[in-house]
XYZ file of C-alpha atoms in Angstrom:
408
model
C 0.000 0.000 0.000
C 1.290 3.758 -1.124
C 2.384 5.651 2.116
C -0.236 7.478 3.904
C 0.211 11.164 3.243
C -1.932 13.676 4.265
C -2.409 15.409 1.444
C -3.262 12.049 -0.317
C -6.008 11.280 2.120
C -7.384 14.850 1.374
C -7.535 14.488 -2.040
C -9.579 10.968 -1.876
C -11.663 12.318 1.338
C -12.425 15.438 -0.266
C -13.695 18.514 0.930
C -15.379 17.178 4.126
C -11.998 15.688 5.044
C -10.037 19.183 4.118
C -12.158 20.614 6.561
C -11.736 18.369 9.392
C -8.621 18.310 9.693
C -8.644 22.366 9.633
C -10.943 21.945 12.264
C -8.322 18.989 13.950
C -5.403 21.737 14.238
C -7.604 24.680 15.795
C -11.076 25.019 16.983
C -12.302 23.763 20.015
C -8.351 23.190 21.346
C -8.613 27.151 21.285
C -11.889 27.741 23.249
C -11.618 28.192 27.169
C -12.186 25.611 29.369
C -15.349 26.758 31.261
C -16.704 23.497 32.897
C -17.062 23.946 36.530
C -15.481 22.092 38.853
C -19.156 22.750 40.854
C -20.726 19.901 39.143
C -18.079 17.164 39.828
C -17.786 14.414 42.378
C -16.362 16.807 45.139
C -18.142 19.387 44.020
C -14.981 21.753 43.962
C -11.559 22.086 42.536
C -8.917 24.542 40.942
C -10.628 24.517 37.456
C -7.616 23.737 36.079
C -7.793 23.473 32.303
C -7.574 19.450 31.960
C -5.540 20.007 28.488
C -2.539 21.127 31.050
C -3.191 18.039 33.236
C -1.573 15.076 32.519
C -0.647 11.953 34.994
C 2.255 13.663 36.995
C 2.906 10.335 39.036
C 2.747 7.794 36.662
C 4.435 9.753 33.851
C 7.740 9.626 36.386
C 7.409 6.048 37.450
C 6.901 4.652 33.800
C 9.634 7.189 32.059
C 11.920 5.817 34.887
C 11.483 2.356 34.071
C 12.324 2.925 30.388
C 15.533 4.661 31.695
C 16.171 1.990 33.695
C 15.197 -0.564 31.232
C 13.061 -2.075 33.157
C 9.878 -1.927 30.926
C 9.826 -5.130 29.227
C 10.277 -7.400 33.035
C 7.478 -5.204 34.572
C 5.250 -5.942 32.050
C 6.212 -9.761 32.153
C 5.483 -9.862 35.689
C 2.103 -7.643 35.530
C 0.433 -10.129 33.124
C 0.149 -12.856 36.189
C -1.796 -10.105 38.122
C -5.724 -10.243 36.640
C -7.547 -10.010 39.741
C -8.139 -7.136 42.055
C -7.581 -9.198 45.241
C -4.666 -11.234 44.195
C -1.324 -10.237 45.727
C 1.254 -8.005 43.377
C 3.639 -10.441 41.546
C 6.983 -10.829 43.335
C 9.970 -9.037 41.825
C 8.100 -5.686 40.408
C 10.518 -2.860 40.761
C 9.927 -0.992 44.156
C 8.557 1.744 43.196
C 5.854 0.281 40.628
C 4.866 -1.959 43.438
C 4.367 0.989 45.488
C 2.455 2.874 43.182
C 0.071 -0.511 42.567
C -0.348 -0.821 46.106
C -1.712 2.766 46.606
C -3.823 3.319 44.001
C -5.285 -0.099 43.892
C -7.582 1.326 46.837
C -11.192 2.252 45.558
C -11.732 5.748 46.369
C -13.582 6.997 49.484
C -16.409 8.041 47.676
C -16.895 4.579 45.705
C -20.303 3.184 46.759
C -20.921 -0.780 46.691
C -24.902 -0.164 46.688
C -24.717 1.639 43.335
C -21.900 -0.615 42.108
C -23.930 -3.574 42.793
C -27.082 -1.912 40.986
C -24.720 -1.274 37.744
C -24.391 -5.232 37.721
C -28.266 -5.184 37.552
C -28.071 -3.123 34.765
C -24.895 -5.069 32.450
C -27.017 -7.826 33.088
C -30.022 -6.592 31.661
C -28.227 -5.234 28.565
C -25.155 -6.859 28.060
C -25.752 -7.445 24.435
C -26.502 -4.011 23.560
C -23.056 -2.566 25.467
C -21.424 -5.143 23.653
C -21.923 -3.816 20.704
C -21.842 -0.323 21.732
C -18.228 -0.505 23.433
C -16.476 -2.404 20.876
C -17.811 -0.492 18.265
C -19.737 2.723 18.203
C -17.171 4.072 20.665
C -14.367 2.766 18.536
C -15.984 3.916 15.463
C -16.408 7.110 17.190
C -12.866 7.121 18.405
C -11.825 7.825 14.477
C -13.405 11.070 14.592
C -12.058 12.228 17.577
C -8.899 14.356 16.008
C -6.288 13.810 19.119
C -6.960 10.524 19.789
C -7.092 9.121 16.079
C -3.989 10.776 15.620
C -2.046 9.262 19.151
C -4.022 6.085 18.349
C -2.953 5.636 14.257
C 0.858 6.362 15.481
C 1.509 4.337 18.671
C 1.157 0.394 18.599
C -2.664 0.406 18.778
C -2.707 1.544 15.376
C -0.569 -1.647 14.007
C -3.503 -3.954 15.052
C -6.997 -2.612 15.246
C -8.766 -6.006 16.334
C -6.655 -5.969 18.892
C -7.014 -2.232 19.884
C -10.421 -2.352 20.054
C -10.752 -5.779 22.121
C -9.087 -4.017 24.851
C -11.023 -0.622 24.841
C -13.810 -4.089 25.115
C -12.010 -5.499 27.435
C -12.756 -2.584 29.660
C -16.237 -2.538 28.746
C -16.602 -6.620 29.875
C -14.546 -6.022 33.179
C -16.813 -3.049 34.312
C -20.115 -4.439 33.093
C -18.634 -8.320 35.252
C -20.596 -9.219 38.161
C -17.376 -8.843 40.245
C -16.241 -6.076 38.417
C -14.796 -3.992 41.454
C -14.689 -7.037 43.892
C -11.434 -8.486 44.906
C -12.416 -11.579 42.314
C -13.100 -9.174 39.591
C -10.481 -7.637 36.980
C -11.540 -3.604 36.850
C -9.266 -2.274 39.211
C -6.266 -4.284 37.583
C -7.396 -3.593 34.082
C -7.817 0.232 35.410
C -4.272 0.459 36.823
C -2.958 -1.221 33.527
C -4.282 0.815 31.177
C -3.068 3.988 33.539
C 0.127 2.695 33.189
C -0.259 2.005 29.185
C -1.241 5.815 28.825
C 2.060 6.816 30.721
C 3.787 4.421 27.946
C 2.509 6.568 25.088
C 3.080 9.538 26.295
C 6.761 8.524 26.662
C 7.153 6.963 23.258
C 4.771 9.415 21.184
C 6.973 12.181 21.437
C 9.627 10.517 20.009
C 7.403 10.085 16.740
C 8.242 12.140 13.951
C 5.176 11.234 12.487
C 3.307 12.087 15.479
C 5.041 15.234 16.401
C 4.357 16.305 12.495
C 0.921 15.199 12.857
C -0.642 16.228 16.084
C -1.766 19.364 17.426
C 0.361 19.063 20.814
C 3.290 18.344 22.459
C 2.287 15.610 24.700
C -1.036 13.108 23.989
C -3.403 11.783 26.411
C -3.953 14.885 28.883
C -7.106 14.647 31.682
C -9.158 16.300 28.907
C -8.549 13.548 26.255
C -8.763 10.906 28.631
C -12.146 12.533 29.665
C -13.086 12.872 25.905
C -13.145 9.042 25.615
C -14.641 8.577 28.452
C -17.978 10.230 27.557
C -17.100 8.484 24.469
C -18.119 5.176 26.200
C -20.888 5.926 29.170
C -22.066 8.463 28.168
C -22.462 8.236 24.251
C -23.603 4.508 25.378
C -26.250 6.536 27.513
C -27.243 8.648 24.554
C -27.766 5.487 22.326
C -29.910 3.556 24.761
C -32.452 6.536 24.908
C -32.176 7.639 21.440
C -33.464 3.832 20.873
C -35.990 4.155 23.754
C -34.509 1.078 25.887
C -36.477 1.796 29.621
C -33.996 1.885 32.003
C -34.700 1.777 35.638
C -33.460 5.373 37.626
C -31.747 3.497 40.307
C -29.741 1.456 37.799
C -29.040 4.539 35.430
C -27.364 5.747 38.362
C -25.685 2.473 39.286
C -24.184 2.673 36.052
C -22.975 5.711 35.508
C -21.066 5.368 39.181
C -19.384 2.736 38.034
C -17.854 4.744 35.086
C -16.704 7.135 37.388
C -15.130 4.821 39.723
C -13.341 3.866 36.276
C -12.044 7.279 35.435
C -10.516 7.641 38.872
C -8.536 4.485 38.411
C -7.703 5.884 34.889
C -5.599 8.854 36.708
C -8.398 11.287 36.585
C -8.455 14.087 38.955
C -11.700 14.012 40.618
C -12.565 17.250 40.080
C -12.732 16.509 36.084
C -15.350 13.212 37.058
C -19.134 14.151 36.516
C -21.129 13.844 39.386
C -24.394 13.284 37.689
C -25.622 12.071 34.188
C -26.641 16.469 34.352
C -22.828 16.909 34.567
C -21.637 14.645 31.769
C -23.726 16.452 29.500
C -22.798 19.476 29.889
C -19.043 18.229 30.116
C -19.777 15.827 26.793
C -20.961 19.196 25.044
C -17.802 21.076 25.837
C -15.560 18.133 25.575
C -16.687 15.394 23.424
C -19.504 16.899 21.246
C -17.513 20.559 19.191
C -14.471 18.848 18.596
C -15.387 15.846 16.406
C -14.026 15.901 12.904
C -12.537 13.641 10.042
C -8.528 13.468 10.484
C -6.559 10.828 7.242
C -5.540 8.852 10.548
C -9.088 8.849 11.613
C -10.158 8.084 7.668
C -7.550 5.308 7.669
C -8.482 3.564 10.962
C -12.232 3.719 10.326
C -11.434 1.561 6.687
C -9.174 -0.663 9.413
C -12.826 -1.169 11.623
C -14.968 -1.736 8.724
C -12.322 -4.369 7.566
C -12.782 -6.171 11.011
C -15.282 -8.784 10.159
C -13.261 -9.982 6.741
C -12.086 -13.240 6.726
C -14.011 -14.509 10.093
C -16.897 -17.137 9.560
C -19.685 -14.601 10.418
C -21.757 -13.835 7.747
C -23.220 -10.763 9.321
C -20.351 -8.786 9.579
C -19.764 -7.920 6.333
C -17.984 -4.629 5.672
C -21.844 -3.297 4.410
C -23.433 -3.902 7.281
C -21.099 -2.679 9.325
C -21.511 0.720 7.448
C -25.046 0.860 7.728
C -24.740 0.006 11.466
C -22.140 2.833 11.496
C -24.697 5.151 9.652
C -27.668 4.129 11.584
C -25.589 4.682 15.460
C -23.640 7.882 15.112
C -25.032 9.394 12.007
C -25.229 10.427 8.636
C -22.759 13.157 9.644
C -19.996 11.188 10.964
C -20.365 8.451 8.350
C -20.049 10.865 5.262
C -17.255 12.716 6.904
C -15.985 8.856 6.828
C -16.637 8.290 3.244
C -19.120 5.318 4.024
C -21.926 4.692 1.524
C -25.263 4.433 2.658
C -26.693 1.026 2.224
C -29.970 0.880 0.578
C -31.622 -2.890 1.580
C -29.562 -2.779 5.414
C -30.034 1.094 6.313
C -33.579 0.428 5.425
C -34.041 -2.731 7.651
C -32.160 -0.731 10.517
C -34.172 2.666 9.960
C -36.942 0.960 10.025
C -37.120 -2.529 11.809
C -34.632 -1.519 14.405
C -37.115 0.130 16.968
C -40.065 -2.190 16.788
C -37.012 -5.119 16.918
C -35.700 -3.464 20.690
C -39.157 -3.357 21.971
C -40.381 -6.626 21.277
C -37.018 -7.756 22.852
C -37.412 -5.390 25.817
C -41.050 -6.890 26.590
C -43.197 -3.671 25.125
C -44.774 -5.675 22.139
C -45.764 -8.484 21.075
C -43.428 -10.833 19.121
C -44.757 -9.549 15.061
C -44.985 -11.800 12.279
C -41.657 -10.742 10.779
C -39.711 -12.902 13.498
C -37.058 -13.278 10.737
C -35.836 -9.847 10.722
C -35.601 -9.540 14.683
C -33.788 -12.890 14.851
C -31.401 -11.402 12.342
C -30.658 -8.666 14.683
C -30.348 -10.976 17.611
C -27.575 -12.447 15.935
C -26.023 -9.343 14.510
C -25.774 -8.276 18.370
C -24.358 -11.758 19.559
C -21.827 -12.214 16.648
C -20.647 -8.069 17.576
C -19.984 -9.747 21.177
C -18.225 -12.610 19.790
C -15.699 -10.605 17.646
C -14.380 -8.386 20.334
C -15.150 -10.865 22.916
C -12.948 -13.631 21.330
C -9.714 -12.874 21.829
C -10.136 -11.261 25.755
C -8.642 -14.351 27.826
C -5.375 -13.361 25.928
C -5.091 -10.096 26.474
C -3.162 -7.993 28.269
C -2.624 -4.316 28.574
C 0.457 -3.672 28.815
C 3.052 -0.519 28.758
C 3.679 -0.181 25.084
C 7.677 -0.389 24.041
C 7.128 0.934 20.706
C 5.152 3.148 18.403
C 3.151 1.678 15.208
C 6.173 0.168 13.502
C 4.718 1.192 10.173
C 5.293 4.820 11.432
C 8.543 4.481 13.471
């Protein structure tokens, strides 16, 4: 394949693409930040801009294992640690055992009641966030500028599958049953992918391509960490009531606390977590909502998604459907700024069938006569689960030691 060039993805994205990735290098990096800290989980804070916030802590600890060369050991020993309870592996370096230790403590605020009602709730629509975590929010995570640009340069954006069966990964482990107990995995996949983040902010730097590329000096700040976040809960959130799935107020709750238990273990200042569903809209329309756009990385790494289903033995997943589904989820705005057709037969079926489909399945009507059509979607959902599902008992998130090799 010809070298990805800007100016060549331009040209084929056209004018839509031109002005995305004007609106990539300026706009809503420029604007103020103006979200209170009022409306967060203490309630107060400096109001820091988050864009000047990065991980102080674990940007020392992971730059001083590179120095030390030490990188490669840690992460040999860190994939025996999976559950939360489970001792640290002997032989970490001191001072990443210390770290672990410390920050492997839920926070005071954390409350089991509500963590225990967001289990109610994964149960109830585990099939749906499925597909909604692996990928709308990965789809999703092409047209965010800054992170399809970190993403398409560091080692995510060598393997895709794989990239997006961890951001799954961390959709399973906080939707488990034991998500947050000491059997469960969140807090260790938490800490790991903290730790991860520290890795490419190390290595990106050292990118030429990156550095040429982005619009900073230094990826994954509080702000773009926050950015993905509402990128998963609370775009999830949107999606559920946009397709009119009832959801209970007590487990709404339930379920958004456990996302913000999440962002805390990410490395997020608590000042930046929403306190409220209120509060992560009017973050997510700051944040998450002004600054989407078509980037070539982003262009590039949506063809990668689209391409996931290709050569697997699952019918449904053909690179159409996954279009339409594209389409039909985030919109005819985001999948023209992504060049994808529109599907006559399966945007029809989805435009159409879709709603009737999720309340015959959510007990409001009736099974129709078209039981063809709704088992069709049934599967669609379960065979979504089973690609980014299938390769989770092998991974691990690690700290990366390299950027996309393609891009050195």
């Amino acid at each position: 394949m010809p070298e990805l060039s800007r100016r060549n993805v331009l040209k084929a994205g056209g004018a839509l693409a031109a002005l995305g990735a004007v609106a990539a290098a300026s706009p809503a990096q420029a604007r103020p930040w103006r979200w209170s800290p009022a409306g967060s989980i203490p309630g107060a804070g400096s109001g820091a801009d988050p864009r000047q916030v990065w991980d102080t802590e674990a940007d020392a600890l992971v730059a001083s294992l590179f120095e030390r060369g030490e990188v490669e050991r840690a992460n040999g020993l860190l994939r025996e640690w999976k559950k939360n309870g489970q001792p640290l592996p002997a032989g970490l370096p001191p001072d990443l055992h210390d770290f672990l230790e410390r920050h492997r403590q839920l926070p005071a605020w954390a409350d089991t009641q509500k963590l225990e009602t967001a289990v109610r709730f994964n149960e109830k629509r585990g099939l749906y966030l499925g597909v909604l975590y692996g990928f709308a929010s990965g789809m999703m995570s092409t047209v965010i500028p800054k992170e399809a640009v970190a993403v398409y340069y560091s080692k995510g954006g060598a393997d895709m599958k794989r990239r997006i069966s961890r951001t799954a990964k961390l959709g399973y482990d906080i939707g488990s049953r034991n998500a947050y107990r000491p059997d469960g995995e969140m807090i260790v996949t938490g800490l790991q992918t903290r730790l991860a983040h520290a890795g490419v902010r190390h290595l990106l730097p050292q990118s030429s391509h990156w550095t040429g590329a982005a619009p900073e000096d230094r990826p994954i700040s509080q702000h773009d960490i926050m950015v993905t976040w509402h990128s998963l809960p609370t775009s999830v959130m949107r999606v559920l009531r946009a397709w009119k799935v009832p959801i209970a107020a007590d487990e709404s709750e339930g379920f958004l606390h456990s996302w913000q238990v999440s962002a805390h273990m990410l490395g997020v200042e608590d000042q930046y977590i929403p306190a409220t569903w209120a509060d992560a809209e009017s973050q997510a329309t700051q944040v998450l909502d002004p600054i989407l756009a078509p980037t070539p990385e982003g262009l590039r790494l949506a063809d990668m998604l689209l391409d996931l289903g290709k050569g697997l033995d699952f019918t449904l997943l053909s690179r159409p459907i996954l279009g339409a589904l594209t389409r039909f989820v985030l919109g005819d705005k985001v999948a023209d700024w992504l060049n994808i057709p529109r599907e006559p037969v399966w945007g029809t079926l989805l435009n159409v069938g879709w709603g009737p489909f999720i309340a015959v399945r959510e007990g409001l009507l009736p099974l129709p006569l078209a039981p063809e059509a709704y088992w069709t979607f049934d599967e669609l959902l379960r065979q979504f689960v089973l690609l980014y599902m299938s390769e989770l008992k092998t991974i691990s998130i690690e700290i990366p030691t390299f950027n996309n090799p393609n891009y050195p």
